[in-house]
Amino acid sequence: MKDAEELAFLSWFTEHGGWIDQSLSLEKIPGMGRGLVATRPIAENERLFSIPRSMLLNLGTSALVPACEAAERARPPKAGHAWSDVMDRGWCPLILMLMWEHRHASTQEHNERFTWGPYFGIMPTLFTTPMFWNSNQLHELQGTDVEDKIGRTEAEADYYECVLPYVQQYPDVFLGPGVHDVPAEISKWYHIDLYHRMGSLLLSRSFHVKRDLNHAESDDADISSAPAEVAVERAIPRNEAQDEQGDDEEEEAEIEIQDDEDDEEKGENEEDVRDISMVPMADMLNAKFGSENTRCFYKREALEMRCTRPIAVGEQLLNTYGNPPNSDLLRRYGFVDEPNRGDLLELPATTIFDAALTKLSLATQASEDVIRTFLMPRFEWACTELGIDEVFLLCRLSKPKNTAPYAGTLSLDTSRPLTSADRRVLSRASGEISDDLVGFVRLLCVTQDDFERAKKKEALPNARLDAVEAMDASWPGSPPKGAMLSVASVLRDALALRGQAYPTTWKDTAKALVECTASSEDPYRMALVVRAGDQAILQEHTTVTELVLAHARAQASGAASNPAPSKKARRT
């Protein structure tokens, strides 16, 4: 039975032009909040629901922007506290818009215009994202890529330096005229906790929606014909969008908007916050890695959600979040997939540099300061001249098991000799390690002459994980005569250094996750799942580098008779 909030939302949705197939049921899904479930078989490409553009909540549909512009015309803002300054602070204008609309909906002011009251009523007020965890819970994320990306400190700086002063400057806009106790009303409707809550709603539920309708289908188009152009993608904050890579570059390019001079002046990786919308009903769809069965398309006056494959009775409608790793799922949406084939781990270039520094200092008997001075030009050249990212992404090298702790299924064992089948698996697995990563590691290992050759070619050395580099007289210190440096050994040491960041070993993390009986929404369990995914990736990469290193050593000693596994297994 639907609760009062669900009934109010569905009524509001249809009364204001929304349409939803009556066979879809809005239900509470264990561990996922609310979701839509099919109560009849649904064929591929059927329309599930449609949302008029007037119902989207964004900077174009909200009345906040014109209200602020009118207030600034009547009384110019203080230096550094204009609406244009708010617009320059990432998602600040969007969060402030939600706070403003939330107050109007809650107080039922401005009844002459459209409000999103029932929509706010059905959205969550409690979140399981790390933004709201306590210090003990956050400790469980130590070492993960989530730890430094929660952004609470940055968000609060935006609030106190930008949002709050702007609200205080124009109380008539944000509180209405004639308010006597302005500080008390600001504390009620624009406090820091609500700022975090609205920011989390944006992070977990907003979409990028095209404003350029030049290529949209007409509203009376037959939806069973050729699919409309994809219009809606989950929104990512500007500073994160630079790190995101879509699966289809052409489709991603179509989604970007450049419809006026301001857009043309934006940097290549910058987003326009005017393209970010809250999309009622579409944000009710949950997601799971590789399980999406719907997609949102646009027309001139509406957005339409269609199914991309047949949906059975009782099956949940699932959207796609782009199949992000658990570290991103947890930080943005407050859940994790168990298991997640899309898990990724960041390996900073500085960690590789530190591993090479330690190994080379021991090998050459030179101080670390001397080696650092020798290697730093290589590091800087790769990052500045070649544009190499200062963080490399490591992926799972095999499908994870379906049961905790979700270890990989890589069938390689460092304790026994490689069979011909093992060598094929090793070749494929090593092929999953990026060329840029291996080339960067090798750059730190080559002689000075080889470094100069790389600069002339304007390219990293060939990405050979099994490469063994001679240490000649160009190296500082006193490397032993005939000393060799293995690329795989430096990468293995970097992986070990990265692994030291976690509070527990892979073995202990795995044991804790297997024994954990907490629910899937419990912060402790979710942190364990993220850590286990990270450490499983490290385990697989360590296994590959150790096997490649053993083969390289055997070759160097003349004991190997089989050819070394290639760096890259080309996909067909």
XYZ file of C-alpha atoms in Angstrom:
572
model
C 0.000 0.000 0.000
C 1.320 3.404 -0.964
C 1.964 5.848 1.868
C 0.707 9.445 1.970
C 3.959 10.847 0.549
C 3.847 8.495 -2.440
C 0.188 9.230 -3.152
C 0.780 12.993 -2.917
C 3.761 12.772 -5.265
C 1.961 10.648 -7.864
C -1.035 12.969 -7.775
C 1.178 16.058 -8.130
C 3.102 14.399 -10.970
C 0.027 13.623 -13.088
C -1.797 16.876 -12.256
C 1.091 18.887 -13.673
C 1.426 17.076 -16.978
C 3.432 13.998 -16.051
C 2.401 10.603 -17.393
C 3.238 7.179 -15.968
C 2.202 3.720 -17.092
C -0.358 2.532 -14.545
C 1.257 -0.894 -14.427
C 4.316 0.586 -12.677
C 4.275 0.440 -8.895
C 6.266 2.810 -6.670
C 7.579 0.607 -3.877
C 10.139 0.555 -1.096
C 13.057 -1.651 -2.149
C 15.171 -3.216 0.641
C 18.549 -1.518 0.757
C 17.695 0.829 -2.128
C 14.965 3.188 -0.913
C 12.008 3.661 -3.220
C 11.936 2.250 -6.727
C 9.605 1.435 -9.605
C 8.518 -2.175 -10.185
C 6.654 -3.666 -13.161
C 3.307 -5.334 -12.434
C 2.901 -6.634 -16.007
C 5.323 -7.806 -18.719
C 6.771 -4.792 -20.550
C 8.114 -5.012 -24.091
C 11.348 -3.442 -25.279
C 11.101 0.272 -26.137
C 7.765 0.758 -24.387
C 7.267 4.184 -22.865
C 7.317 3.959 -19.088
C 6.712 7.562 -18.104
C 7.154 11.065 -19.477
C 8.094 14.285 -17.682
C 7.218 17.728 -19.055
C 10.200 20.069 -19.114
C 8.227 22.542 -17.003
C 8.401 20.018 -14.164
C 12.208 19.876 -14.125
C 13.755 21.748 -11.224
C 16.741 23.766 -12.421
C 18.047 27.323 -12.633
C 15.832 27.954 -15.635
C 12.535 26.775 -14.141
C 13.074 28.126 -10.627
C 12.078 31.732 -9.909
C 15.185 32.285 -7.778
C 17.455 33.659 -10.500
C 15.112 36.442 -11.691
C 14.354 37.305 -8.051
C 18.078 37.705 -7.302
C 18.677 39.715 -10.467
C 15.801 42.058 -9.595
C 17.126 42.496 -6.060
C 20.591 43.356 -7.354
C 19.163 45.927 -9.738
C 17.323 47.558 -6.847
C 20.303 47.397 -4.487
C 23.741 46.523 -5.922
C 25.501 43.712 -4.071
C 28.687 44.009 -2.065
C 31.930 43.329 -3.890
C 32.460 39.591 -4.197
C 28.891 38.791 -3.180
C 26.932 39.130 -6.409
C 24.864 36.371 -8.002
C 27.620 36.033 -10.602
C 30.018 35.180 -7.766
C 27.632 32.485 -6.539
C 27.486 31.105 -10.090
C 31.282 30.828 -10.091
C 31.287 28.495 -7.063
C 30.477 25.157 -8.654
C 27.139 23.791 -7.470
C 26.489 26.607 -4.968
C 23.689 28.205 -7.053
C 21.980 24.836 -7.459
C 22.097 24.037 -3.754
C 20.867 27.524 -2.878
C 18.056 27.117 -5.415
C 16.945 23.883 -3.734
C 17.025 25.510 -0.297
C 14.953 28.442 -1.600
C 12.401 26.223 -3.336
C 12.243 23.946 -0.289
C 11.295 26.905 1.924
C 8.613 28.085 -0.485
C 7.185 24.579 -0.746
C 7.255 24.147 3.033
C 5.624 27.506 3.768
C 3.264 27.335 0.762
C 4.247 30.850 -0.286
C 3.813 32.168 -3.813
C 0.833 29.935 -4.558
C 0.412 31.752 -7.832
C 3.354 29.851 -9.295
C 4.388 26.220 -9.692
C 6.039 24.639 -6.625
C 7.676 21.281 -6.044
C 6.232 20.576 -2.571
C 5.182 16.908 -3.029
C 8.476 16.265 -4.824
C 10.450 17.511 -1.829
C 8.108 15.457 0.351
C 9.101 12.166 -1.247
C 12.840 12.822 -1.438
C 15.045 11.375 1.315
C 15.976 13.410 4.357
C 18.551 10.949 5.691
C 21.620 9.835 3.754
C 24.089 6.997 4.053
C 26.870 8.784 2.178
C 30.180 9.365 4.018
C 29.363 13.103 4.161
C 27.151 12.177 7.136
C 29.305 9.518 8.816
C 30.913 9.945 12.219
C 34.668 9.822 12.785
C 34.693 6.124 13.719
C 32.815 5.198 10.554
C 35.078 7.380 8.417
C 38.108 5.614 9.870
C 36.963 2.449 8.115
C 37.515 4.233 4.775
C 41.183 4.860 5.538
C 43.292 4.215 2.459
C 40.374 4.186 0.019
C 39.842 6.693 -2.769
C 36.741 7.916 -0.917
C 38.696 9.292 2.025
C 39.964 12.478 0.364
C 36.924 13.098 -1.866
C 34.095 13.507 0.624
C 34.445 17.279 0.371
C 32.769 18.318 3.614
C 35.410 20.949 4.382
C 35.171 22.439 0.881
C 31.365 22.435 1.001
C 31.314 24.278 4.304
C 33.795 26.846 2.979
C 31.413 27.500 0.055
C 28.522 27.883 2.472
C 30.164 30.283 4.912
C 32.109 32.292 2.333
C 29.529 32.512 -0.446
C 26.024 31.186 0.191
C 25.319 32.493 3.688
C 26.590 36.053 3.009
C 24.418 36.228 -0.111
C 21.322 35.094 1.786
C 22.045 37.627 4.547
C 22.471 40.366 1.957
C 18.982 39.895 0.449
C 16.646 38.660 3.208
C 13.545 39.809 1.314
C 14.401 37.407 -1.507
C 15.153 34.429 0.692
C 12.698 34.976 3.549
C 10.020 37.204 2.096
C 9.285 40.822 3.047
C 8.578 41.959 6.584
C 10.483 39.256 8.489
C 11.378 40.614 11.946
C 13.912 38.072 13.216
C 16.051 37.557 10.132
C 18.892 35.590 11.842
C 16.394 33.126 13.349
C 14.655 32.567 10.023
C 17.975 32.075 8.226
C 18.967 29.549 10.890
C 15.690 27.735 10.257
C 15.672 27.622 6.453
C 19.303 28.113 5.331
C 21.392 26.349 7.967
C 24.523 24.328 7.200
C 22.894 20.926 7.768
C 20.219 21.694 5.177
C 22.960 22.881 2.820
C 24.638 19.464 3.128
C 21.306 17.710 2.682
C 20.415 19.624 -0.486
C 23.927 19.146 -1.820
C 23.551 15.408 -1.282
C 20.218 15.412 -3.103
C 21.926 17.037 -6.085
C 24.873 14.682 -5.988
C 22.724 11.566 -5.824
C 19.669 12.484 -7.893
C 20.429 15.208 -10.456
C 20.854 14.776 -14.208
C 22.468 16.624 -17.085
C 19.630 17.657 -19.398
C 20.121 19.370 -22.748
C 18.709 22.862 -23.118
C 19.355 22.871 -26.874
C 16.219 21.443 -28.499
C 17.319 21.842 -32.119
C 17.640 18.091 -32.592
C 14.842 16.906 -30.316
C 11.960 14.855 -31.666
C 8.568 16.509 -32.069
C 6.200 15.636 -29.246
C 3.783 13.716 -31.462
C 6.530 11.512 -32.898
C 5.897 7.800 -32.884
C 7.992 6.522 -29.982
C 8.112 3.041 -31.448
C 10.192 4.316 -34.355
C 13.923 4.999 -34.295
C 15.085 5.902 -30.757
C 15.383 9.572 -29.899
C 18.756 11.027 -29.099
C 19.833 10.327 -25.537
C 19.384 13.463 -23.494
C 19.814 12.724 -19.846
C 22.855 11.558 -17.915
C 23.577 11.547 -14.198
C 25.173 14.824 -13.155
C 28.723 14.999 -11.785
C 30.212 18.059 -10.062
C 32.584 20.125 -12.213
C 35.755 19.113 -10.384
C 34.854 15.442 -10.772
C 33.685 15.601 -14.358
C 37.251 16.174 -15.500
C 38.128 12.680 -14.300
C 35.153 10.913 -15.881
C 35.459 9.090 -19.196
C 32.349 7.926 -20.999
C 32.088 4.655 -22.840
C 31.087 6.399 -26.060
C 32.914 9.595 -26.963
C 30.525 10.543 -29.751
C 27.475 10.266 -27.508
C 29.227 12.199 -24.766
C 30.026 15.007 -27.192
C 26.359 15.219 -28.196
C 25.338 15.744 -24.603
C 27.494 18.849 -24.144
C 25.723 22.158 -24.689
C 27.117 25.208 -26.456
C 24.211 27.462 -27.220
C 25.524 30.930 -26.437
C 28.713 32.951 -26.098
C 29.121 32.145 -22.424
C 29.226 28.454 -23.206
C 31.842 28.956 -25.893
C 34.096 30.700 -23.411
C 33.996 27.801 -20.969
C 36.955 25.476 -20.692
C 36.847 22.148 -22.431
C 36.086 20.176 -19.263
C 33.848 22.674 -17.497
C 30.160 22.060 -17.067
C 27.347 24.583 -17.188
C 25.284 24.357 -14.011
C 22.259 25.512 -16.017
C 22.274 22.065 -17.660
C 21.802 20.292 -14.330
C 18.246 19.388 -13.349
C 16.327 17.523 -10.723
C 14.036 15.240 -12.734
C 10.951 14.048 -10.809
C 10.121 10.348 -11.329
C 13.323 9.659 -13.290
C 15.275 9.903 -10.036
C 13.093 7.206 -8.492
C 14.919 4.598 -10.559
C 17.715 2.778 -8.804
C 20.813 1.365 -10.480
C 23.034 -1.697 -10.330
C 26.185 -2.513 -12.276
C 25.371 -3.927 -15.709
C 21.654 -4.341 -14.907
C 20.069 -1.252 -16.458
C 16.858 -1.861 -18.387
C 15.731 1.730 -19.029
C 17.031 4.899 -20.625
C 15.836 8.489 -20.697
C 15.296 10.295 -24.024
C 14.230 13.819 -24.825
C 11.612 15.496 -26.953
C 10.909 19.178 -27.386
C 8.488 19.476 -24.483
C 9.170 16.384 -22.413
C 11.619 13.707 -21.339
C 10.639 10.090 -21.803
C 11.832 6.997 -19.991
C 11.737 3.841 -22.120
C 12.766 0.288 -21.438
C 15.777 -1.007 -23.337
C 14.873 -4.688 -23.016
C 11.818 -6.740 -21.995
C 10.947 -6.391 -18.302
C 9.239 -9.194 -16.381
C 6.514 -8.943 -13.761
C 8.037 -8.024 -10.403
C 11.262 -6.779 -11.972
C 12.567 -3.425 -10.837
C 13.175 -0.658 -13.376
C 16.870 0.225 -13.254
C 18.668 3.183 -14.746
C 22.413 3.484 -15.307
C 24.817 5.592 -13.270
C 27.589 4.845 -15.767
C 28.775 1.695 -13.901
C 31.072 3.558 -11.476
C 33.269 1.775 -8.918
C 32.001 1.203 -5.399
C 34.128 4.070 -4.114
C 32.092 6.480 -6.269
C 28.755 4.750 -5.623
C 29.270 5.099 -1.894
C 30.404 8.719 -2.005
C 27.700 9.954 -4.396
C 24.727 7.697 -3.711
C 25.365 6.025 -0.371
C 25.327 2.385 -1.482
C 27.673 -0.241 -2.919
C 27.212 -3.117 -5.331
C 28.155 -6.550 -4.014
C 30.146 -7.450 -6.066
C 31.136 -4.697 -8.496
C 33.028 -5.650 -11.661
C 33.634 -1.950 -12.310
C 35.759 -1.344 -9.223
C 38.748 0.923 -9.781
C 41.706 1.891 -7.619
C 43.785 5.041 -7.920
C 47.563 4.662 -7.955
C 49.169 8.109 -7.655
C 52.203 8.819 -9.813
C 53.872 10.133 -6.661
C 53.566 6.676 -5.087
C 55.328 5.152 -8.098
C 57.971 7.849 -7.876
C 58.533 7.110 -4.177
C 58.844 3.378 -4.860
C 61.407 4.008 -7.606
C 63.243 6.454 -5.358
C 63.669 3.906 -2.577
C 64.723 1.081 -4.914
C 67.198 3.206 -6.864
C 68.714 4.696 -3.744
C 69.476 1.193 -2.482
C 70.739 0.023 -5.859
C 73.066 2.984 -6.490
C 74.095 3.734 -2.893
C 73.193 7.370 -3.613
C 71.084 9.398 -1.218
C 67.374 9.769 -1.869
C 67.853 13.505 -2.385
C 70.350 12.840 -5.168
C 68.067 10.274 -6.826
C 65.087 12.609 -6.468
C 66.973 15.371 -8.244
C 67.931 12.920 -10.987
C 64.393 11.548 -11.515
C 62.290 14.666 -11.030
C 62.853 16.002 -14.584
C 61.350 12.748 -15.902
C 58.319 13.034 -13.661
C 57.707 16.665 -14.598
C 58.247 16.051 -18.313
C 55.746 13.193 -18.387
C 53.097 15.186 -16.540
C 53.559 18.576 -18.183
C 54.794 17.840 -21.692
C 52.963 14.566 -22.323
C 49.945 15.354 -20.173
C 50.163 12.077 -18.276
C 47.641 11.968 -15.447
C 49.177 12.135 -12.004
C 46.833 9.335 -10.939
C 46.612 5.983 -12.747
C 43.504 3.813 -12.538
C 43.820 0.116 -11.804
C 40.840 -2.067 -12.717
C 39.871 -5.570 -11.708
C 41.813 -8.010 -13.853
C 39.144 -10.704 -13.577
C 35.478 -11.115 -12.720
C 34.931 -11.014 -8.948
C 33.427 -13.979 -7.148
C 29.763 -13.703 -6.230
C 30.300 -14.228 -2.521
C 32.131 -12.139 0.072
C 34.900 -10.998 0.127
C 34.456 -10.760 -3.680
C 38.025 -11.732 -4.539
C 39.068 -11.946 -8.164
C 38.953 -15.143 -10.183
C 42.392 -14.737 -11.748
C 43.691 -18.309 -12.078
C 47.356 -17.603 -11.431
C 49.548 -18.862 -8.606
C 52.992 -17.452 -7.844
C 53.990 -20.623 -5.967
C 54.055 -22.943 -8.993
C 55.611 -22.898 -12.466
C 53.526 -21.380 -15.235
C 51.830 -23.683 -17.686
C 51.114 -22.611 -21.255
C 47.528 -21.872 -20.193
C 48.851 -19.767 -17.288
C 51.001 -17.757 -19.674
C 47.964 -16.950 -21.799
C 46.042 -15.809 -18.705
C 49.057 -13.750 -17.615
C 49.303 -12.136 -21.018
C 45.637 -11.173 -20.966
C 45.825 -9.887 -17.395
C 48.957 -7.824 -18.002
C 47.201 -6.431 -21.061
C 44.615 -4.844 -18.780
C 47.272 -2.657 -17.163
C 47.360 0.684 -18.951
C 50.151 1.528 -21.380
C 50.577 4.938 -19.750
C 51.157 3.365 -16.347
C 53.735 0.858 -17.569
C 55.393 3.442 -19.810
C 55.645 5.882 -16.908
C 57.216 3.256 -14.636
C 59.672 2.360 -17.359
C 60.536 6.035 -17.865
C 61.823 6.098 -14.280
C 63.977 3.021 -14.948
C 65.712 3.802 -18.251
C 69.173 5.279 -18.697
C 69.655 8.992 -19.232
C 70.298 8.393 -22.955
C 66.989 6.554 -23.260
C 65.237 9.385 -21.458
C 66.663 11.848 -23.992
C 65.427 9.614 -26.821
C 61.950 9.573 -25.281
C 61.949 13.370 -25.169
C 62.917 13.588 -28.830
C 60.107 11.196 -29.734
C 57.735 13.049 -27.412
C 56.464 9.734 -26.119
C 56.906 7.392 -23.180
C 59.108 4.326 -23.656
C 57.318 1.273 -25.023
C 54.959 -0.171 -22.432
C 56.753 -3.447 -21.674
C 56.048 -4.701 -18.192
C 58.737 -7.388 -18.620
C 61.442 -4.866 -19.577
C 64.731 -4.986 -17.656
C 66.866 -1.854 -17.909
C 70.643 -1.711 -17.584
C 72.010 0.671 -14.951
C 74.960 2.374 -16.661
C 77.322 5.136 -15.614
C 74.676 7.804 -16.239
C 73.047 6.875 -12.942
C 74.255 8.759 -9.862
C 76.078 6.884 -7.112
C 77.778 3.556 -7.715
C 75.468 0.955 -9.202
C 77.077 -2.499 -9.225
C 78.619 -3.562 -12.511
C 76.009 -5.231 -14.676
C 73.144 -4.103 -12.424
C 69.697 -4.315 -13.983
C 66.413 -2.723 -13.013
C 63.115 -4.492 -13.670
C 60.054 -2.417 -14.544
C 57.809 -5.019 -12.905
C 59.763 -4.796 -9.640
C 59.230 -1.035 -9.390
C 55.516 -1.402 -10.067
C 55.273 -4.229 -7.529
C 56.925 -2.008 -4.901
C 54.544 0.826 -5.747
C 51.581 -1.515 -5.265
C 52.948 -2.582 -1.887
C 53.413 1.059 -0.901
C 49.819 1.826 -1.933
C 48.616 -1.127 0.127
C 50.169 0.269 3.288
C 47.521 3.006 3.359
C 44.810 0.607 4.584
C 44.202 -0.081 8.286
C 44.134 -3.859 7.704
C 45.717 -6.350 5.338
C 43.745 -7.932 2.504
C 43.494 -11.129 4.544
C 42.065 -9.324 7.573
C 39.693 -7.199 5.476
C 38.431 -10.295 3.685
C 37.873 -12.123 6.981
C 36.003 -9.137 8.464
C 33.721 -8.867 5.419
C 32.925 -12.588 5.399
C 32.024 -12.430 9.092
C 30.107 -9.137 8.833
C 26.378 -9.635 9.444
C 25.418 -5.948 9.185
C 22.870 -4.816 6.612
C 23.906 -3.669 3.158
C 23.244 -0.043 4.208
C 25.434 -0.175 7.308
C 28.452 2.176 6.988
C 30.822 -0.410 8.439
C 29.831 -3.037 5.886
C 29.911 -0.598 2.962
C 33.397 0.570 3.981
C 34.549 -3.053 4.137
C 33.156 -3.715 0.654
C 35.029 -0.715 -0.771
C 38.266 -1.680 0.991
C 37.946 -5.297 -0.117
C 37.464 -4.195 -3.727
C 40.541 -1.986 -3.555
C 42.690 -4.651 -1.972
C 41.469 -7.338 -4.364
C 42.676 -5.156 -7.231
C 46.037 -4.734 -5.518
C 46.270 -8.490 -4.981
C 45.672 -9.261 -8.647
C 48.129 -6.646 -9.888
C 50.732 -7.833 -7.399
C 50.333 -11.416 -8.607
C 50.784 -10.320 -12.232
C 53.858 -8.184 -11.518
C 55.487 -10.924 -9.437
C 54.989 -13.491 -12.181
C 56.267 -11.129 -14.862
C 59.217 -10.261 -12.613
C 60.034 -13.935 -12.052
C 59.981 -14.527 -15.795
C 62.180 -11.492 -16.419
C 64.692 -12.686 -13.845
C 64.721 -16.134 -15.406
C 65.364 -14.623 -18.811
C 68.133 -12.433 -17.476
C 69.862 -15.442 -15.973
C 69.429 -17.450 -19.147
C 67.219 -20.000 -17.411
C 64.027 -19.295 -19.345
C 63.231 -21.051 -22.567
C 59.748 -19.645 -23.176
C 59.112 -16.192 -24.616
C 58.097 -13.504 -22.117
C 54.433 -12.557 -21.901
C 53.665 -9.473 -23.908
C 52.607 -6.262 -22.195
C 49.453 -5.775 -24.140
C 46.970 -8.418 -25.166
C 45.159 -6.671 -27.974
C 41.408 -7.041 -27.790
C 39.530 -8.177 -30.854
